[in-house]
Short mmCIF file of C-alpha atoms in Angstrom, two decimals:
data_model
loop_
_atom_site.label_atom_id
_atom_site.label_comp_id
_atom_site.label_asym_id
_atom_site.label_seq_id
_atom_site.Cartn_x
_atom_site.Cartn_y
_atom_site.Cartn_z
CA LEU A 1 104.55 66.60 94.10
CA ASN A 2 105.89 68.33 91.12
CA MET A 3 102.69 71.10 91.35
CA SER A 4 103.55 71.34 95.07
CA THR A 5 107.25 71.65 94.26
CA SER A 6 106.43 74.61 91.80
CA VAL A 7 103.88 76.15 94.28
CA MET A 8 106.49 76.35 96.84
CA ASN A 9 109.26 77.66 94.69
CA ILE A 10 106.62 80.55 93.61
CA SER A 11 106.19 81.10 97.20
CA GLU A 12 109.73 81.75 97.87
CA HIS A 13 109.89 84.68 95.45
CA LEU A 14 106.70 86.22 96.91
CA SER A 15 106.81 89.17 99.11
CA CYS A 16 104.27 88.72 101.97
CA PRO A 17 103.81 91.68 104.22
CA LEU A 18 100.84 90.10 106.03
CA GLY A 19 102.95 89.16 108.75
CA PHE A 20 101.31 85.63 109.67
CA GLY A 21 105.00 83.79 109.85
CA HIS A 22 104.97 80.29 108.06
CA TYR A 23 101.41 79.56 108.58
CA ASN A 24 99.56 79.14 105.57
CA ALA A 25 102.32 81.52 103.80
CA VAL A 26 101.51 80.04 100.19
CA ASP A 27 97.80 80.73 100.25
CA ILE A 28 98.39 83.96 101.94
CA CYS A 29 100.79 85.22 99.08
CA ILE A 30 98.56 83.76 96.51
CA LEU A 31 95.50 85.86 98.09
CA GLU A 32 97.63 89.01 98.12
CA THR A 33 98.46 88.63 94.55
CA VAL A 34 95.02 88.01 93.36
CA VAL A 35 93.66 90.78 95.52
CA ILE A 36 96.65 93.23 93.90
CA VAL A 37 96.03 92.00 90.21
CA LEU A 38 92.11 92.20 90.28
CA LEU A 39 92.40 95.65 91.93
CA THR A 40 94.84 96.84 89.13
CA PHE A 41 92.76 95.54 86.55
CA LEU A 42 89.42 97.03 87.70
CA ILE A 43 91.18 100.32 88.44
CA ILE A 44 92.44 100.55 84.94
CA ALA A 45 89.33 99.38 83.00
CA GLY A 46 87.17 101.38 85.07
CA ASN A 47 89.08 104.53 84.83
CA LEU A 48 89.49 104.19 80.79
CA THR A 49 85.95 103.78 80.79
CA VAL A 50 85.30 107.20 82.56
CA ILE A 51 87.83 108.99 80.07
CA PHE A 52 86.23 107.41 77.38
CA VAL A 53 82.86 108.51 78.13
CA PHE A 54 83.84 111.92 78.60
CA HIS A 55 85.87 112.04 75.26
CA CYS A 56 82.52 110.68 73.33
CA ALA A 57 80.13 112.86 75.13
CA PRO A 58 80.65 116.44 74.73
CA LEU A 59 77.33 117.57 76.82
CA LEU A 60 79.46 116.38 79.72
CA HIS A 61 82.00 119.20 79.43
CA HIS A 62 79.31 122.01 80.23
CA TYR A 63 79.54 120.76 84.03
CA THR A 64 82.41 122.81 85.35
CA THR A 65 82.50 119.81 87.51
CA SER A 66 83.82 117.59 84.68
CA TYR A 67 87.38 119.31 84.90
CA PHE A 68 87.88 118.11 88.30
CA ILE A 69 86.44 114.66 87.67
CA GLN A 70 88.21 114.03 84.74
CA THR A 71 91.53 115.08 86.40
CA MET A 72 90.58 112.51 89.07
CA ALA A 73 89.90 110.05 86.43
CA TYR A 74 93.64 110.50 85.11
CA ALA A 75 94.88 110.36 88.56
CA ASP A 76 93.12 107.01 89.22
CA LEU A 77 94.01 105.71 86.29
CA PHE A 78 97.60 106.26 87.01
CA VAL A 79 96.92 104.58 90.36
CA GLY A 80 96.04 101.56 88.49
CA VAL A 81 99.17 101.56 86.29
CA SER A 82 101.66 102.28 89.00
CA CYS A 83 100.13 99.08 90.90
CA LEU A 84 101.29 97.19 88.38
CA VAL A 85 104.92 97.67 90.25
CA PRO A 86 103.75 95.57 93.17
CA THR A 87 101.92 93.16 90.73
CA LEU A 88 105.10 92.51 88.84
CA SER A 89 107.14 92.43 92.03
CA LEU A 90 104.72 89.73 93.46
CA LEU A 91 104.98 87.74 90.04
CA HIS A 92 108.87 88.06 90.59
CA TYR A 93 109.42 90.24 87.76
CA SER A 94 112.56 92.43 88.01
CA THR A 95 111.95 96.04 87.62
CA GLY A 96 115.48 96.36 87.20
CA VAL A 97 115.80 99.10 89.71
CA HIS A 98 117.21 98.68 93.25
CA GLU A 99 114.44 97.71 95.82
CA SER A 100 114.98 100.94 98.02
CA LEU A 101 114.34 103.38 94.97
CA THR A 102 111.60 101.60 93.54
CA CYS A 103 109.82 101.52 96.75
CA GLN A 104 110.41 105.22 97.57
CA VAL A 105 109.14 106.07 94.16
CA PHE A 106 106.06 103.76 93.84
CA GLY A 107 105.17 105.13 97.44
CA TYR A 108 105.71 108.86 96.31
CA ILE A 109 103.83 108.50 93.30
CA ILE A 110 100.89 106.95 94.78
CA SER A 111 100.63 109.18 97.55
CA VAL A 112 100.80 112.22 94.92
CA LEU A 113 98.06 110.77 92.88
CA LYS A 114 95.61 110.00 96.05
CA SER A 115 96.49 113.71 97.18
CA VAL A 116 95.15 114.95 93.50
CA SER A 117 91.94 113.16 93.91
CA MET A 118 91.55 114.33 97.64
CA ALA A 119 92.04 117.84 96.51
CA CYS A 120 89.76 117.47 93.37
CA LEU A 121 86.98 116.57 95.88
CA ALA A 122 87.46 119.52 98.20
CA CYS A 123 87.40 121.56 94.72
CA ILE A 124 84.27 120.16 93.52
CA SER A 125 82.39 120.78 96.86
CA VAL A 126 83.71 124.43 96.74
CA ASP A 127 82.44 124.69 93.05
CA ARG A 128 79.10 123.34 93.76
CA TYR A 129 78.64 125.57 96.72
CA LEU A 130 79.53 128.71 94.60
CA ALA A 131 76.98 127.40 92.12
CA ILE A 132 74.32 127.20 94.47
CA THR A 133 75.21 130.47 96.91
CA LYS A 134 76.18 132.72 94.20
CA PRO A 135 73.80 131.54 90.75
CA LEU A 136 74.02 135.04 89.17
CA SER A 137 77.46 135.54 89.49
CA TYR A 138 78.99 131.99 89.27
CA ASN A 139 80.11 132.30 85.22
CA GLN A 140 82.04 134.97 86.09
CA LEU A 141 83.61 133.54 89.13
CA VAL A 142 84.29 130.19 87.73
CA THR A 143 86.04 130.23 84.35
CA PRO A 144 87.71 127.42 82.23
CA CYS A 145 90.86 129.41 82.52
CA ARG A 146 90.74 129.71 86.49
CA LEU A 147 89.49 126.02 86.45
CA ARG A 148 92.87 124.97 84.56
CA ILE A 149 95.09 127.11 86.95
CA CYS A 150 93.55 125.21 89.99
CA ILE A 151 94.39 122.10 88.63
CA ILE A 152 97.81 122.99 87.88
CA LEU A 153 98.01 124.12 91.37
CA ILE A 154 96.50 120.89 93.04
CA TRP A 155 99.22 118.89 91.14
CA ILE A 156 102.46 121.20 92.14
CA TYR A 157 100.89 121.23 95.78
CA SER A 158 100.52 117.37 95.64
CA CYS A 159 103.99 117.10 94.49
CA LEU A 160 105.52 119.45 96.76
CA ILE A 161 103.55 118.04 100.12
CA PHE A 162 105.43 114.54 99.88
CA LEU A 163 108.99 115.71 98.55
CA PRO A 164 110.37 115.65 102.04
CA SER A 165 110.01 111.67 102.25
CA PHE A 166 112.82 111.56 99.75
CA PHE A 167 115.23 113.42 102.20
CA GLY A 168 114.63 110.97 105.07
CA TRP A 169 111.59 112.76 106.99
CA GLY A 170 109.10 110.16 107.34
CA LYS A 171 107.21 107.88 104.95
CA PRO A 172 104.47 109.03 102.76
CA GLY A 173 102.25 105.83 103.26
CA TYR A 174 102.17 102.02 103.08
CA HIS A 175 101.25 101.66 99.57
CA GLY A 176 105.25 100.62 98.92
CA ASP A 177 105.13 97.67 101.90
CA ILE A 178 104.65 94.95 99.42
CA PHE A 179 108.40 95.36 99.01
CA GLU A 180 110.70 93.92 102.07
CA TRP A 181 112.59 97.35 102.14
CA CYS A 182 109.67 99.56 102.61
CA ALA A 183 108.01 97.24 105.42
CA THR A 184 111.43 96.90 107.62
CA SER A 185 113.52 99.67 106.72
CA TRP A 186 111.44 102.83 105.91
CA LEU A 187 110.17 103.81 109.28
CA THR A 188 106.93 106.50 109.62
CA ASN A 189 107.54 109.54 111.58
CA ALA A 190 104.85 111.00 113.57
CA TYR A 191 105.75 114.36 113.07
CA PHE A 192 105.79 113.87 109.24
CA THR A 193 102.56 112.26 109.48
CA GLY A 194 101.03 115.12 111.54
CA PHE A 195 102.47 117.35 108.72
CA ILE A 196 100.29 115.64 106.08
CA VAL A 197 97.33 115.37 108.20
CA CYS A 198 97.63 119.23 108.90
CA LEU A 199 98.43 120.45 105.36
CA LEU A 200 96.20 117.70 103.36
CA TYR A 201 93.70 115.56 105.12
CA ALA A 202 92.07 117.82 107.60
CA PRO A 203 91.69 120.81 105.56
CA ALA A 204 90.08 118.98 102.58
CA ALA A 205 87.87 117.20 105.19
CA PHE A 206 86.91 120.63 106.82
CA VAL A 207 86.31 122.12 103.54
CA ILE A 208 83.95 119.30 102.07
CA CYS A 209 82.08 119.37 105.48
CA PHE A 210 81.61 122.88 105.47
CA THR A 211 80.36 123.13 101.97
CA TYR A 212 78.13 120.30 101.96
CA PHE A 213 76.63 121.28 104.87
CA HIS A 214 75.72 124.54 103.66
CA ILE A 215 74.45 123.08 100.24
CA PHE A 216 72.28 120.82 101.71
CA LYS A 217 70.82 123.41 104.30
CA ILE A 218 70.36 125.93 101.30
CA CYS A 219 68.55 123.32 99.31
CA ARG A 220 65.95 122.15 102.02
CA GLN A 221 65.25 125.96 102.54
CA HIS A 222 64.59 126.32 98.67
CA THR A 223 62.46 123.02 98.59
CA LYS A 224 60.70 124.19 101.51
CA GLU A 225 59.86 127.74 100.01
CA ILE A 226 58.63 126.32 96.72
CA ASN A 227 56.27 123.68 98.73
CA ASP A 228 54.83 126.79 100.77
CA ARG A 229 54.40 128.53 97.31
CA ARG A 230 52.76 125.66 95.68
CA ALA A 231 50.22 125.54 98.97
CA ARG A 232 49.63 129.16 98.49
CA PHE A 233 49.51 129.22 94.95
CA PRO A 234 48.40 126.20 93.51
CA SER A 235 49.26 127.02 89.58
CA HIS A 236 50.96 125.51 86.65
CA GLU A 237 53.49 128.34 86.72
CA VAL A 238 54.86 127.57 90.17
CA ASP A 239 54.60 123.81 89.45
CA ALA A 240 57.02 124.48 86.63
CA ALA A 241 59.26 126.81 88.78
CA GLY A 242 59.42 123.96 91.34
CA GLU A 243 60.45 121.69 88.72
CA THR A 244 63.29 123.44 87.27
CA GLY A 245 64.36 125.31 90.40
CA HIS A 246 67.21 123.83 92.71
CA SER A 247 66.08 119.87 92.61
CA PRO A 248 68.68 119.18 89.95
CA ASP A 249 71.35 120.92 91.92
CA ARG A 250 70.56 118.83 94.87
CA ARG A 251 70.54 115.81 92.93
CA TYR A 252 73.85 116.74 91.34
CA ALA A 253 75.57 117.58 94.61
CA MET A 254 73.88 114.35 96.23
CA VAL A 255 76.05 112.21 93.53
CA LEU A 256 79.12 114.25 94.42
CA PHE A 257 78.52 113.97 98.16
CA ARG A 258 77.98 109.83 97.64
CA ILE A 259 81.53 110.01 95.73
CA THR A 260 83.15 112.30 98.38
CA SER A 261 81.47 110.06 101.37
CA VAL A 262 82.72 106.49 99.93
CA PHE A 263 86.10 108.08 99.42
CA TYR A 264 86.77 109.15 103.34
CA VAL A 265 84.87 105.89 104.34
CA LEU A 266 87.55 103.79 102.47
CA TRP A 267 90.50 106.00 103.17
CA LEU A 268 89.29 106.67 107.21
CA PRO A 269 90.76 103.29 108.33
CA TYR A 270 94.29 103.73 106.34
CA ILE A 271 94.46 107.25 108.02
CA ILE A 272 93.69 106.30 111.46
CA TYR A 273 96.16 103.35 111.16
CA PHE A 274 99.01 105.44 109.69
CA LEU A 275 98.36 107.83 112.67
CA LEU A 276 98.65 105.24 115.21
CA GLU A 277 101.63 103.39 113.53
CA SER A 278 103.44 106.74 113.28
CA SER A 279 102.89 107.23 117.19
CA ARG A 280 104.02 103.42 117.71
CA VAL A 281 100.89 102.79 119.25
CA LEU A 282 100.26 99.99 116.80
CA GLU A 283 102.10 98.02 114.46
CA ASN A 284 100.17 94.94 112.54
CA PRO A 285 101.71 94.13 108.80
CA ALA A 286 98.26 92.75 108.18
CA LEU A 287 96.19 95.90 109.03
CA SER A 288 98.80 97.73 107.09
CA PHE A 289 98.25 95.77 103.97
CA LEU A 290 94.16 95.61 104.20
CA THR A 291 93.70 99.41 105.18
CA THR A 292 96.38 100.51 102.41
CA TRP A 293 94.65 98.26 99.32
CA LEU A 294 91.06 99.23 100.88
CA ALA A 295 92.11 102.81 100.31
CA ILE A 296 93.55 102.05 96.80
CA SER A 297 90.01 100.33 95.80
CA ASN A 298 88.57 103.83 95.77
CA SER A 299 89.86 104.44 92.81
CA PHE A 300 87.77 101.82 91.14
CA CYS A 301 84.81 102.83 93.32
CA ASN A 302 84.17 106.13 91.69
CA CYS A 303 83.61 104.69 88.26
CA VAL A 304 80.58 102.56 89.97
CA ILE A 305 79.36 105.42 91.71
CA TYR A 306 79.13 107.50 88.73
CA SER A 307 77.27 104.75 87.00
CA LEU A 308 74.74 103.72 89.58
CA SER A 309 74.27 107.61 90.62
CA ASN A 310 73.53 109.12 87.33
CA SER A 311 72.33 107.97 84.21
CA VAL A 312 74.00 110.89 82.06
#
């Protein structure tokens, strides 16, 4: 009886946006808490590992994409650290700040960090496109100084694009809906959502599709040419040329393509629901919670893809 009373007392303090009424409220709140705590731990641990590996392996810095991958790792690490806010809120630790301000700041920070990840993926695809289409002039086009400037611009752009949400124009996302004020008082706006889609989601997706389509098309052409040459001149020199040709570039592009694909697979349900809810077509707190944390889980998935796709 004492244990049941304690559980009920905890459930009174937990914020449950899943919207199932009073049915199994305690179980839902506990499940919600477990999901968020587990994701927070995995995101922080996984991205700390990636950052540690880059720090201890100087050879990885020879890849120009390492600048963007490390930026993504830091952004995803900050996502995990930011997730401590709803974790502590669910466990009923006071943040010491007014709920509306906490909700707005948390939603803004998470949105900016994920925007940085999305922009980095687009820049990685452009980098690989230049490496394969302009191999002779690539080192002159892509320099460490230009890469650093590009990363700074990504952070500035990501911070600016979500700034209107602080002035009452829409809601950047559902990341703060673990707080009651975010779920009930901070409403989405179809125009702001369209603004975000047109200036962030759509351009990034278009750039990625365009570059990877041409990357794999070029790699296929080179593979065909190498095979034709082998058939015509079956010599050791041709075999050696084939082994050291575009095959490593293609494998590397495949790893990055997997990372990008997983990103959009996990984020697509969130973006679709965001659009539908902003247009007042669909409103479901359970879908909001599930799509949001499915998208945030991508911050950990990148670490898994690195380790499974590339032994280096």
